[in-house]
CSV table of C-alpha atoms in Angstrom, one decimal:
chain,number,residue,atom,x,y,z
A,912,UNK,CA,107.2,59.3,67.8
A,913,UNK,CA,105.5,62.2,69.7
A,914,UNK,CA,107.9,64.9,70.9
A,915,UNK,CA,108.5,65.1,74.6
A,916,UNK,CA,107.0,68.6,75.5
A,917,UNK,CA,107.4,69.9,79.0
A,918,UNK,CA,105.6,72.9,80.4
A,919,UNK,CA,106.8,74.4,83.7
A,920,UNK,CA,104.1,76.2,85.6
A,921,UNK,CA,100.3,75.5,85.9
A,922,UNK,CA,99.1,79.1,86.0
A,923,UNK,CA,97.2,80.9,83.2
A,924,UNK,CA,99.9,80.6,80.6
A,925,UNK,CA,100.8,77.0,81.3
A,926,UNK,CA,97.1,75.9,81.4
A,927,UNK,CA,96.2,77.6,78.1
A,928,UNK,CA,99.4,76.3,76.5
A,929,UNK,CA,98.6,72.7,77.5
A,930,UNK,CA,95.0,73.1,76.3
A,931,UNK,CA,96.2,74.0,72.7
A,932,UNK,CA,98.8,71.2,72.6
A,933,UNK,CA,96.3,68.6,73.8
A,934,UNK,CA,93.8,69.8,71.1
A,935,UNK,CA,96.5,68.9,68.5
A,936,UNK,CA,97.2,65.5,69.9
A,937,UNK,CA,100.2,66.3,72.1
A,938,UNK,CA,100.2,65.0,75.7
A,939,UNK,CA,102.6,67.4,77.5
A,940,UNK,CA,104.2,67.0,80.9
A,941,UNK,CA,103.0,69.8,83.1
A,942,UNK,CA,105.2,70.4,86.1
A,943,UNK,CA,104.2,72.8,88.9
A,944,UNK,CA,105.8,73.4,92.3
A,945,UNK,CA,102.4,74.0,93.9
A,946,UNK,CA,100.0,71.3,95.0
A,947,UNK,CA,97.2,72.8,92.9
A,948,UNK,CA,96.9,74.6,89.6
A,949,UNK,CA,96.0,78.2,89.0
A,950,UNK,CA,99.3,80.0,89.6
A,951,UNK,CA,99.4,82.9,92.0
A,952,UNK,CA,96.6,85.1,90.7
A,953,UNK,CA,94.1,82.2,90.4
A,954,UNK,CA,95.5,80.1,93.3
A,955,UNK,CA,93.0,77.5,94.4
A,956,UNK,CA,92.2,77.2,98.0
A,957,UNK,CA,93.2,74.0,99.9
A,958,UNK,CA,90.9,71.0,100.0
A,959,UNK,CA,88.3,71.5,102.6
A,960,UNK,CA,88.1,75.3,102.3
A,961,UNK,CA,84.8,76.4,101.0
A,962,UNK,CA,85.1,80.1,100.2
A,963,UNK,CA,83.2,81.2,97.1
A,964,UNK,CA,84.9,82.3,93.9
A,965,UNK,CA,83.6,85.9,94.5
A,966,UNK,CA,85.2,85.9,98.0
A,967,UNK,CA,88.5,84.6,96.7
A,968,UNK,CA,88.9,86.3,93.3
A,969,UNK,CA,86.6,89.3,93.4
A,970,UNK,CA,86.2,90.9,90.0
A,971,UNK,CA,88.3,88.1,88.4
A,972,UNK,CA,86.0,85.3,89.7
A,973,UNK,CA,84.6,84.3,86.3
A,974,UNK,CA,88.1,84.2,84.8
A,975,UNK,CA,89.4,82.0,87.6
A,976,UNK,CA,86.4,79.7,87.4
A,977,UNK,CA,86.9,79.3,83.6
A,978,UNK,CA,90.6,78.6,84.0
A,979,UNK,CA,90.0,76.0,86.7
A,980,UNK,CA,87.3,74.3,84.7
A,981,UNK,CA,89.6,74.1,81.7
A,982,UNK,CA,92.4,72.6,83.8
A,983,UNK,CA,90.0,70.0,85.3
A,984,UNK,CA,89.1,68.9,81.8
A,985,UNK,CA,92.8,68.6,80.9
A,986,UNK,CA,93.8,66.5,83.9
A,987,UNK,CA,93.4,63.2,82.3
A,988,UNK,CA,94.9,64.3,79.0
A,989,UNK,CA,98.3,65.6,80.4
A,990,UNK,CA,101.0,64.2,82.5
A,991,UNK,CA,100.5,66.5,85.5
A,992,UNK,CA,103.2,66.6,88.2
A,993,UNK,CA,102.2,68.9,91.1
A,994,UNK,CA,104.4,69.5,94.2
A,995,UNK,CA,107.4,69.1,91.9
A,996,UNK,CA,110.3,71.6,91.9
A,997,UNK,CA,112.6,72.1,89.0
A,998,UNK,CA,115.9,72.9,90.4
A,999,UNK,CA,118.3,72.5,87.4
A,1000,UNK,CA,118.6,72.0,83.7
A,1001,UNK,CA,121.3,70.1,81.9
A,1002,UNK,CA,121.7,68.1,78.7
A,1003,UNK,CA,118.1,68.7,77.5
A,1004,UNK,CA,116.7,67.4,80.8
A,1005,UNK,CA,115.1,69.0,83.9
A,1006,UNK,CA,116.3,68.1,87.3
A,1007,UNK,CA,113.3,67.8,89.6
A,1008,UNK,CA,112.5,66.9,93.1
A,1009,UNK,CA,109.1,65.7,94.5
A,1010,UNK,CA,108.6,64.5,98.0
A,1011,UNK,CA,112.3,63.9,98.5
A,1012,UNK,CA,112.8,62.0,95.2
A,1013,UNK,CA,115.1,63.4,92.5
A,1014,UNK,CA,114.3,62.7,88.8
A,1015,UNK,CA,115.8,63.7,85.5
A,1016,UNK,CA,113.1,64.5,83.0
A,1017,UNK,CA,114.3,64.8,79.4
A,1018,UNK,CA,112.6,67.1,76.9
A,1019,UNK,CA,112.5,67.9,73.2
A,1020,UNK,CA,110.6,71.1,73.7
A,1021,UNK,CA,110.7,73.1,77.0
A,1022,UNK,CA,108.1,75.8,77.7
A,1023,UNK,CA,108.8,78.0,80.7
A,1024,UNK,CA,105.6,79.5,82.2
A,1025,UNK,CA,107.3,80.3,85.6
A,1026,UNK,CA,105.3,83.4,86.5
A,1027,UNK,CA,106.6,86.3,88.5
A,1028,UNK,CA,107.8,87.1,92.0
A,1029,UNK,CA,107.6,90.3,94.1
A,1030,UNK,CA,109.9,93.1,93.2
A,1031,UNK,CA,111.2,94.7,96.3
A,1032,UNK,CA,113.2,97.8,97.3
A,1033,UNK,CA,114.6,97.6,100.8
A,1034,UNK,CA,113.5,99.9,103.6
A,1035,UNK,CA,115.3,100.3,106.9
A,1036,UNK,CA,113.6,97.8,109.2
A,1037,UNK,CA,112.2,95.5,106.4
A,1038,UNK,CA,114.0,92.6,108.1
A,1039,UNK,CA,111.7,92.9,111.2
A,1040,UNK,CA,109.2,90.1,111.9
A,1041,UNK,CA,105.8,91.2,110.5
A,1042,UNK,CA,107.2,92.5,107.1
A,1043,UNK,CA,105.9,90.5,104.2
A,1044,UNK,CA,106.0,90.9,100.4
A,1045,UNK,CA,102.7,91.7,98.7
A,1046,UNK,CA,102.6,88.3,97.2
A,1047,UNK,CA,103.2,86.7,100.5
A,1048,UNK,CA,100.4,88.6,102.1
A,1049,UNK,CA,98.1,87.6,99.2
A,1050,UNK,CA,99.1,83.9,99.6
A,1051,UNK,CA,98.3,84.0,103.3
A,1052,UNK,CA,94.8,85.3,102.5
A,1053,UNK,CA,94.1,83.1,99.5
A,1054,UNK,CA,95.6,79.8,100.6
A,1055,UNK,CA,94.9,79.9,104.4
A,1056,UNK,CA,92.3,82.6,104.9
A,1057,UNK,CA,94.5,84.5,107.4
A,1058,UNK,CA,95.7,88.0,107.7
A,1059,UNK,CA,99.4,88.8,108.2
A,1060,UNK,CA,98.5,91.0,111.2
A,1061,UNK,CA,95.8,92.6,113.2
A,1062,UNK,CA,96.5,96.1,111.7
A,1063,UNK,CA,98.2,96.1,108.3
A,1064,UNK,CA,99.9,98.7,106.2
A,1065,UNK,CA,100.5,98.2,102.5
A,1066,UNK,CA,103.4,100.1,101.0
A,1067,UNK,CA,105.0,100.2,97.6
A,1068,UNK,CA,103.5,100.9,94.2
A,1069,UNK,CA,101.7,99.2,91.4
A,1070,UNK,CA,98.2,97.7,90.8
A,1071,UNK,CA,99.0,94.8,93.1
A,1072,UNK,CA,99.3,97.2,96.1
A,1073,UNK,CA,95.7,98.2,95.8
A,1074,UNK,CA,94.4,94.8,94.8
A,1075,UNK,CA,95.8,93.0,97.9
A,1076,UNK,CA,94.8,95.9,100.2
A,1077,UNK,CA,91.2,95.7,98.9
A,1078,UNK,CA,91.2,91.9,99.3
A,1079,UNK,CA,92.2,92.3,102.9
A,1080,UNK,CA,89.4,94.8,103.5
A,1081,UNK,CA,86.9,92.6,101.9
A,1082,UNK,CA,88.0,89.7,104.1
A,1083,UNK,CA,87.4,91.8,107.2
A,1084,UNK,CA,91.0,92.7,108.1
A,1085,UNK,CA,91.9,96.1,109.4
A,1086,UNK,CA,94.0,98.0,106.9
A,1087,UNK,CA,95.6,101.1,108.5
A,1088,UNK,CA,96.9,102.7,105.3
A,1089,UNK,CA,98.0,102.3,101.7
A,1090,UNK,CA,101.3,104.1,101.1
A,1091,UNK,CA,102.1,104.6,97.4
A,1092,UNK,CA,105.5,105.9,96.2
A,1093,UNK,CA,104.2,107.0,92.8
A,1094,UNK,CA,102.5,110.4,92.6
A,1095,UNK,CA,99.2,111.0,90.8
A,1096,UNK,CA,100.9,113.1,88.2
A,1097,UNK,CA,102.7,110.1,86.8
A,1098,UNK,CA,99.4,108.2,86.4
A,1099,UNK,CA,97.9,111.2,84.5
A,1100,UNK,CA,100.9,111.3,82.2
A,1101,UNK,CA,100.6,107.5,81.5
A,1102,UNK,CA,96.9,107.8,80.8
A,1103,UNK,CA,97.1,107.5,77.0
A,1104,UNK,CA,98.9,104.1,77.2
A,1105,UNK,CA,96.7,102.8,80.0
A,1106,UNK,CA,93.6,103.6,78.0
A,1107,UNK,CA,94.5,100.6,76.0
A,1108,UNK,CA,92.6,98.7,78.7
A,1109,UNK,CA,89.9,101.0,79.9
A,1110,UNK,CA,88.0,98.3,81.8
A,1111,UNK,CA,91.1,97.3,83.8
A,1112,UNK,CA,91.8,101.0,84.6
A,1113,UNK,CA,88.2,101.4,85.7
A,1114,UNK,CA,88.6,98.3,88.0
A,1115,UNK,CA,91.7,99.9,89.5
A,1116,UNK,CA,89.8,103.1,90.2
A,1117,UNK,CA,87.0,101.1,91.8
A,1118,UNK,CA,89.5,99.4,94.1
A,1119,UNK,CA,90.8,102.7,95.3
A,1120,UNK,CA,87.3,104.0,95.8
A,1121,UNK,CA,86.4,100.9,97.9
A,1122,UNK,CA,89.4,101.5,100.1
A,1123,UNK,CA,88.5,105.1,100.7
A,1124,UNK,CA,84.9,104.1,101.5
A,1125,UNK,CA,86.2,101.6,104.0
A,1126,UNK,CA,88.1,104.4,105.7
A,1127,UNK,CA,91.6,103.4,104.6
A,1128,UNK,CA,94.0,106.3,104.4
A,1129,UNK,CA,95.6,106.5,100.9
A,1130,UNK,CA,98.9,108.4,100.6
A,1131,UNK,CA,100.5,108.9,97.2
A,1132,UNK,CA,103.9,110.2,96.3
A,1133,UNK,CA,105.4,109.1,99.6
A,1134,UNK,CA,109.0,108.4,100.5
A,1135,UNK,CA,109.5,105.5,102.9
A,1136,UNK,CA,111.9,106.3,105.8
A,1137,UNK,CA,111.8,103.3,108.2
A,1138,UNK,CA,109.7,100.3,109.2
A,1139,UNK,CA,109.6,100.8,113.0
A,1140,UNK,CA,109.8,98.1,115.7
A,1141,UNK,CA,112.3,95.8,117.4
A,1142,UNK,CA,113.7,92.3,117.1
A,1143,UNK,CA,111.6,91.0,120.0
A,1144,UNK,CA,108.2,92.4,119.1
A,1145,UNK,CA,108.5,92.9,115.3
A,1146,UNK,CA,106.8,95.7,113.4
A,1147,UNK,CA,105.1,98.5,115.3
A,1148,UNK,CA,104.7,101.1,112.6
A,1149,UNK,CA,106.1,102.8,109.5
A,1150,UNK,CA,107.6,106.2,109.2
A,1151,UNK,CA,107.4,108.0,105.8
A,1152,UNK,CA,107.4,111.5,104.2
A,1153,UNK,CA,104.1,112.2,102.5
A,1154,UNK,CA,103.6,113.9,99.1
A,1155,UNK,CA,103.7,117.3,100.7
A,1156,UNK,CA,107.0,116.7,102.4
A,1157,UNK,CA,105.6,116.2,105.9
A,1158,UNK,CA,107.0,113.5,108.1
A,1159,UNK,CA,104.3,111.0,109.2
A,1160,UNK,CA,103.9,107.7,111.0
A,1161,UNK,CA,101.3,105.0,110.9
A,1162,UNK,CA,101.0,102.4,113.6
A,1163,UNK,CA,100.6,98.7,112.5
A,1164,UNK,CA,101.8,95.3,113.5
A,1165,UNK,CA,102.3,94.0,110.0
A,1166,UNK,CA,103.4,95.5,106.7
A,1167,UNK,CA,103.2,94.2,103.1
A,1168,UNK,CA,105.8,95.7,100.7
A,1169,UNK,CA,106.1,95.5,97.0
A,1170,UNK,CA,106.8,97.4,93.8
A,1171,UNK,CA,104.9,95.5,91.1
A,1172,UNK,CA,106.5,92.2,89.9
A,1173,UNK,CA,109.6,90.8,88.3
A,1174,UNK,CA,109.7,87.8,85.9
A,1175,UNK,CA,110.9,84.6,87.4
A,1176,UNK,CA,113.8,83.7,85.0
A,1177,UNK,CA,116.3,81.6,86.9
A,1178,UNK,CA,115.4,78.4,84.9
A,1179,UNK,CA,115.8,80.4,81.7
A,1180,UNK,CA,119.2,81.4,82.9
A,1181,UNK,CA,120.2,77.8,83.5
A,1182,UNK,CA,119.0,77.0,79.9
A,1183,UNK,CA,121.5,79.7,78.7
A,1184,UNK,CA,118.9,82.0,77.3
A,1185,UNK,CA,119.9,85.5,76.5
A,1186,UNK,CA,118.7,88.6,78.3
A,1187,UNK,CA,118.3,92.2,77.5
A,1188,UNK,CA,118.0,95.3,79.6
A,1189,UNK,CA,114.6,97.0,79.5
A,1190,UNK,CA,115.0,100.7,80.3
A,1191,UNK,CA,111.3,101.3,80.9
A,1192,UNK,CA,111.3,99.0,84.0
A,1193,UNK,CA,115.0,99.1,84.8
A,1194,UNK,CA,115.5,95.4,84.8
A,1195,UNK,CA,116.8,92.5,82.7
A,1196,UNK,CA,114.2,90.5,80.8
A,1197,UNK,CA,114.4,87.5,78.4
A,1198,UNK,CA,115.2,88.1,74.8
A,1199,UNK,CA,112.3,86.7,72.8
A,1200,UNK,CA,111.0,86.8,69.3
A,1201,UNK,CA,107.4,87.8,68.6
A,1202,UNK,CA,106.3,84.2,69.0
A,1203,UNK,CA,108.0,83.6,72.4
A,1204,UNK,CA,111.0,81.6,71.3
A,1205,UNK,CA,114.1,82.3,73.5
A,1206,UNK,CA,117.6,82.4,72.1
A,1207,UNK,CA,118.1,78.8,73.2
A,1208,UNK,CA,116.9,76.2,70.6
A,1209,UNK,CA,113.8,74.3,71.8
A,1210,UNK,CA,113.3,76.6,74.8
A,1211,UNK,CA,110.3,78.9,74.9
A,1212,UNK,CA,108.8,81.2,77.5
A,1213,UNK,CA,105.3,82.7,78.1
A,1214,UNK,CA,103.3,84.5,80.8
A,1215,UNK,CA,104.7,86.8,83.4
A,1216,UNK,CA,108.0,84.8,83.4
A,1217,UNK,CA,108.5,86.3,79.9
A,1218,UNK,CA,106.9,89.8,80.4
A,1219,UNK,CA,104.8,90.9,83.4
A,1220,UNK,CA,101.6,91.7,81.5
A,1221,UNK,CA,99.0,90.1,83.8
A,1222,UNK,CA,96.7,87.1,83.7
A,1223,UNK,CA,94.9,87.9,80.4
A,1224,UNK,CA,98.1,88.3,78.6
A,1225,UNK,CA,99.4,85.1,80.1
A,1226,UNK,CA,96.5,83.2,78.7
A,1227,UNK,CA,97.1,84.7,75.2
A,1228,UNK,CA,100.8,84.1,75.4
A,1229,UNK,CA,100.2,80.5,76.5
A,1230,UNK,CA,98.1,79.9,73.4
A,1231,UNK,CA,100.6,81.7,71.2
A,1232,UNK,CA,103.7,79.8,72.5
A,1233,UNK,CA,101.8,76.5,72.0
A,1234,UNK,CA,101.1,77.5,68.4
A,1235,UNK,CA,104.8,78.3,68.0
A,1236,UNK,CA,105.8,74.9,69.3
A,1237,UNK,CA,103.3,73.2,67.0
A,1238,UNK,CA,104.7,75.2,64.1
A,1239,UNK,CA,108.3,74.1,65.0
A,1240,UNK,CA,107.3,70.4,65.0
A,1241,UNK,CA,105.5,70.7,61.7
A,1242,UNK,CA,101.9,71.0,62.9
A,1243,UNK,CA,101.1,74.7,62.3
A,1244,UNK,CA,97.9,76.3,63.4
A,1245,UNK,CA,96.1,78.9,61.2
A,1246,UNK,CA,97.6,82.3,60.6
A,1247,UNK,CA,94.3,83.8,61.8
A,1248,UNK,CA,94.7,82.2,65.3
A,1249,UNK,CA,98.2,83.4,65.6
A,1250,UNK,CA,97.3,86.9,64.5
A,1251,UNK,CA,94.5,87.0,67.0
A,1252,UNK,CA,96.8,86.2,69.9
A,1253,UNK,CA,99.5,88.6,68.7
A,1254,UNK,CA,97.0,91.4,68.4
A,1255,UNK,CA,95.7,90.9,71.9
A,1256,UNK,CA,99.2,90.9,73.2
A,1257,UNK,CA,100.1,94.1,71.4
A,1258,UNK,CA,97.3,95.9,73.2
A,1259,UNK,CA,98.3,94.4,76.6
A,1260,UNK,CA,101.9,95.3,76.0
A,1261,UNK,CA,101.0,99.0,75.5
A,1262,UNK,CA,99.1,98.8,78.8
A,1263,UNK,CA,102.1,97.2,80.5
A,1264,UNK,CA,104.4,100.1,79.4
A,1265,UNK,CA,101.7,102.5,80.7
A,1266,UNK,CA,101.8,100.8,84.1
A,1267,UNK,CA,105.6,101.0,84.2
A,1268,UNK,CA,105.3,104.8,83.6
A,1269,UNK,CA,102.5,105.3,86.1
A,1270,UNK,CA,104.1,103.1,88.9
A,1271,UNK,CA,107.9,103.3,88.3
A,1272,UNK,CA,110.5,101.3,90.1
A,1273,UNK,CA,111.7,103.6,92.9
A,1274,UNK,CA,115.4,103.5,92.0
A,1275,UNK,CA,116.1,106.7,93.8
A,1276,UNK,CA,115.3,105.1,97.1
A,1277,UNK,CA,118.6,103.1,96.8
A,1278,UNK,CA,120.5,106.4,97.2
A,1279,UNK,CA,118.5,107.2,100.4
A,1280,UNK,CA,119.0,103.8,102.0
A,1281,UNK,CA,121.2,104.3,105.1
A,1282,UNK,CA,124.4,102.2,105.5
A,1283,UNK,CA,123.0,100.2,108.4
A,1284,UNK,CA,119.8,99.1,106.5
A,1285,UNK,CA,119.7,95.5,105.5
A,1286,UNK,CA,119.7,94.8,101.8
A,1287,UNK,CA,120.0,91.0,101.7
A,1288,UNK,CA,117.7,89.6,104.3
A,1289,UNK,CA,118.9,86.0,103.8
A,1290,UNK,CA,122.5,86.8,104.6
A,1291,UNK,CA,121.9,89.9,106.7
A,1292,UNK,CA,124.1,92.1,104.4
A,1293,UNK,CA,123.7,95.9,104.9
A,1294,UNK,CA,123.8,98.6,102.3
A,1295,UNK,CA,127.0,99.9,103.8
A,1296,UNK,CA,128.7,96.5,103.4
A,1297,UNK,CA,127.6,96.4,99.7
A,1298,UNK,CA,128.8,99.9,99.1
A,1299,UNK,CA,132.1,99.0,100.8
A,1300,UNK,CA,132.9,96.1,98.4
A,1301,UNK,CA,132.3,98.5,95.5
A,1302,UNK,CA,134.6,101.2,96.8
A,1303,UNK,CA,137.2,99.1,98.5
A,1304,UNK,CA,137.3,96.0,96.2
A,1305,UNK,CA,136.3,97.6,92.9
A,1306,UNK,CA,133.4,95.2,92.7
A,1307,UNK,CA,131.3,97.1,90.2
A,1308,UNK,CA,129.7,94.1,88.6
A,1309,UNK,CA,126.8,92.2,90.2
A,1310,UNK,CA,128.4,88.8,90.4
A,1311,UNK,CA,131.7,90.1,91.6
A,1312,UNK,CA,130.0,92.1,94.3
A,1313,UNK,CA,128.1,88.9,95.3
A,1314,UNK,CA,131.4,87.0,95.7
A,1315,UNK,CA,132.8,89.7,98.0
A,1316,UNK,CA,129.7,90.5,100.0
A,1317,UNK,CA,127.4,87.4,99.8
A,1318,UNK,CA,124.5,89.5,98.6
A,1319,UNK,CA,122.2,87.1,96.7
A,1320,UNK,CA,123.8,83.9,98.1
A,1321,UNK,CA,121.0,83.0,100.5
A,1322,UNK,CA,117.8,81.0,100.3
A,1323,UNK,CA,116.1,83.3,97.8
A,1324,UNK,CA,119.1,83.3,95.5
A,1325,UNK,CA,118.8,87.0,95.0
A,1326,UNK,CA,115.1,87.1,94.0
A,1327,UNK,CA,114.3,89.7,96.5
A,1328,UNK,CA,117.6,91.7,96.8
A,1329,UNK,CA,119.4,91.5,93.4
A,1330,UNK,CA,117.6,94.4,91.7
A,1331,UNK,CA,117.9,96.7,94.6
A,1332,UNK,CA,121.5,95.6,95.1
A,1333,UNK,CA,122.3,96.5,91.5
A,1334,UNK,CA,120.9,100.0,92.1
A,1335,UNK,CA,123.1,100.4,95.1
A,1336,UNK,CA,126.2,99.1,93.3
A,1337,UNK,CA,125.5,101.4,90.3
A,1338,UNK,CA,125.2,104.5,92.6
A,1339,UNK,CA,128.4,103.6,94.5
A,1340,UNK,CA,130.3,103.0,91.3
A,1341,UNK,CA,128.8,105.9,89.5
A,1342,UNK,CA,127.8,103.9,86.5
A,1343,UNK,CA,124.5,103.1,84.8
A,1344,UNK,CA,122.6,100.3,86.4
A,1345,UNK,CA,122.6,98.2,83.2
A,1346,UNK,CA,126.4,98.2,83.4
A,1347,UNK,CA,126.3,96.4,86.7
A,1348,UNK,CA,124.7,93.4,85.0
A,1349,UNK,CA,122.6,90.8,86.7
A,1350,UNK,CA,123.1,87.9,89.0
A,1351,UNK,CA,123.5,84.7,87.1
A,1352,UNK,CA,121.2,81.8,88.1
A,1353,UNK,CA,122.8,78.9,89.8
A,1354,UNK,CA,121.6,75.4,90.4
A,1355,UNK,CA,119.8,74.5,92.6
A,1356,UNK,CA,117.4,77.4,92.1
A,1357,UNK,CA,115.5,76.1,95.1
A,1358,UNK,CA,116.7,74.6,98.4
A,1359,UNK,CA,117.1,70.8,98.2
A,1360,UNK,CA,116.7,68.3,101.1
A,1361,UNK,CA,119.9,66.5,102.1
A,1362,UNK,CA,118.1,63.2,102.0
A,1363,UNK,CA,117.2,63.5,98.3
A,1364,UNK,CA,116.9,60.1,96.6
A,1365,UNK,CA,117.5,59.5,92.9
A,1366,UNK,CA,115.3,57.7,90.4
A,1367,UNK,CA,116.0,56.9,86.7
A,1368,UNK,CA,115.1,59.4,84.1
A,1369,UNK,CA,111.4,59.5,83.5
A,1370,UNK,CA,109.8,60.4,80.2
A,1371,UNK,CA,106.2,61.3,79.4
A,1372,UNK,CA,103.9,58.6,80.8
A,1373,UNK,CA,101.5,57.1,78.3
């Protein structure tokens, strides 16, 4: 009897994983919460939209087209379940919902290709209407061909900052400024590692040049002070200190904010996988062996949900994790194939660490955040309230602070506020941030409809 293999996520990692499994006679279940494949980076436009691949994906158009064609070929050879959310894991089964119907889907092997979400550091005023994450701004453009505002500022750090800003300029939107918290000196220091991928580095330089040629103001080494505006009218501008220490303001009616990405790991948490603290990025990541096995038997992870290395790495990791699963069920692929993927990933890992050095997580901003600034947008909890539960209740651990303050209890389940919250707790408690720990994932990891109906457990359709 064929093993019941489930892949969660139909992005680059999930698609390449399915492709290898199918080539060896396995018909996996591929579950994705989106209505179409491609993940975030290669998100397909809705039916009826007719923008070209060059318009949608720019320099990555050929890669997007290749991935989409591969998936189209796979469609009849896999059990594809789009528009399906996995909200829980128990007893070797996924708890899913699709169009108001709950199903329990058992698995023998589970491969988590859950991708990444925006990594955000709060700024006073980030709860105003008109403030978006970088990923949210990109989705608006890719999925619906709309800008988040008439005059947009992009603020944060990391390659995604420049990519999305350039995509907006190319689409005809007015970009008022790109405000980067990382100084140029850090990029120069990280150059030896980033030269692991000279082509990608050159693409980044071209993006910056295209923004300058379009008249977009680029500021590096800035310190955000406040997103300006009011509750009635939303965002009206952003105040910051530039790299020379001068106070500045840029007017805008929308702002996209983000500091690179963080792995989406809540399902791995529900599967009782172990995590480890990564000092280079100041965050908790999955503990994995070199072939993408987690610490939980029969659970694997690949792509940005394992390590945020980008789409090329996600494809290689998808192939490698498929080879690992095949090895574990007694159908090993060649050593040469595995070595090829591992070699590619080693190069990409060096580049990832270079990016972490060049565009660091701005942990110091947590110290500068005023007490009245909102940290948890879902529950409207301020930095002062979070500091208060540390100092008054002794809540120096993330989950204890959550219990007292409700930080991380809202709709996003801490995806947007947990890492910044940990920095605030650590500073208030005067302990290293790794000592604060991390928020534990809780089912359901996504909101469920009250009218959810149940159906019997469903295995891989044949």
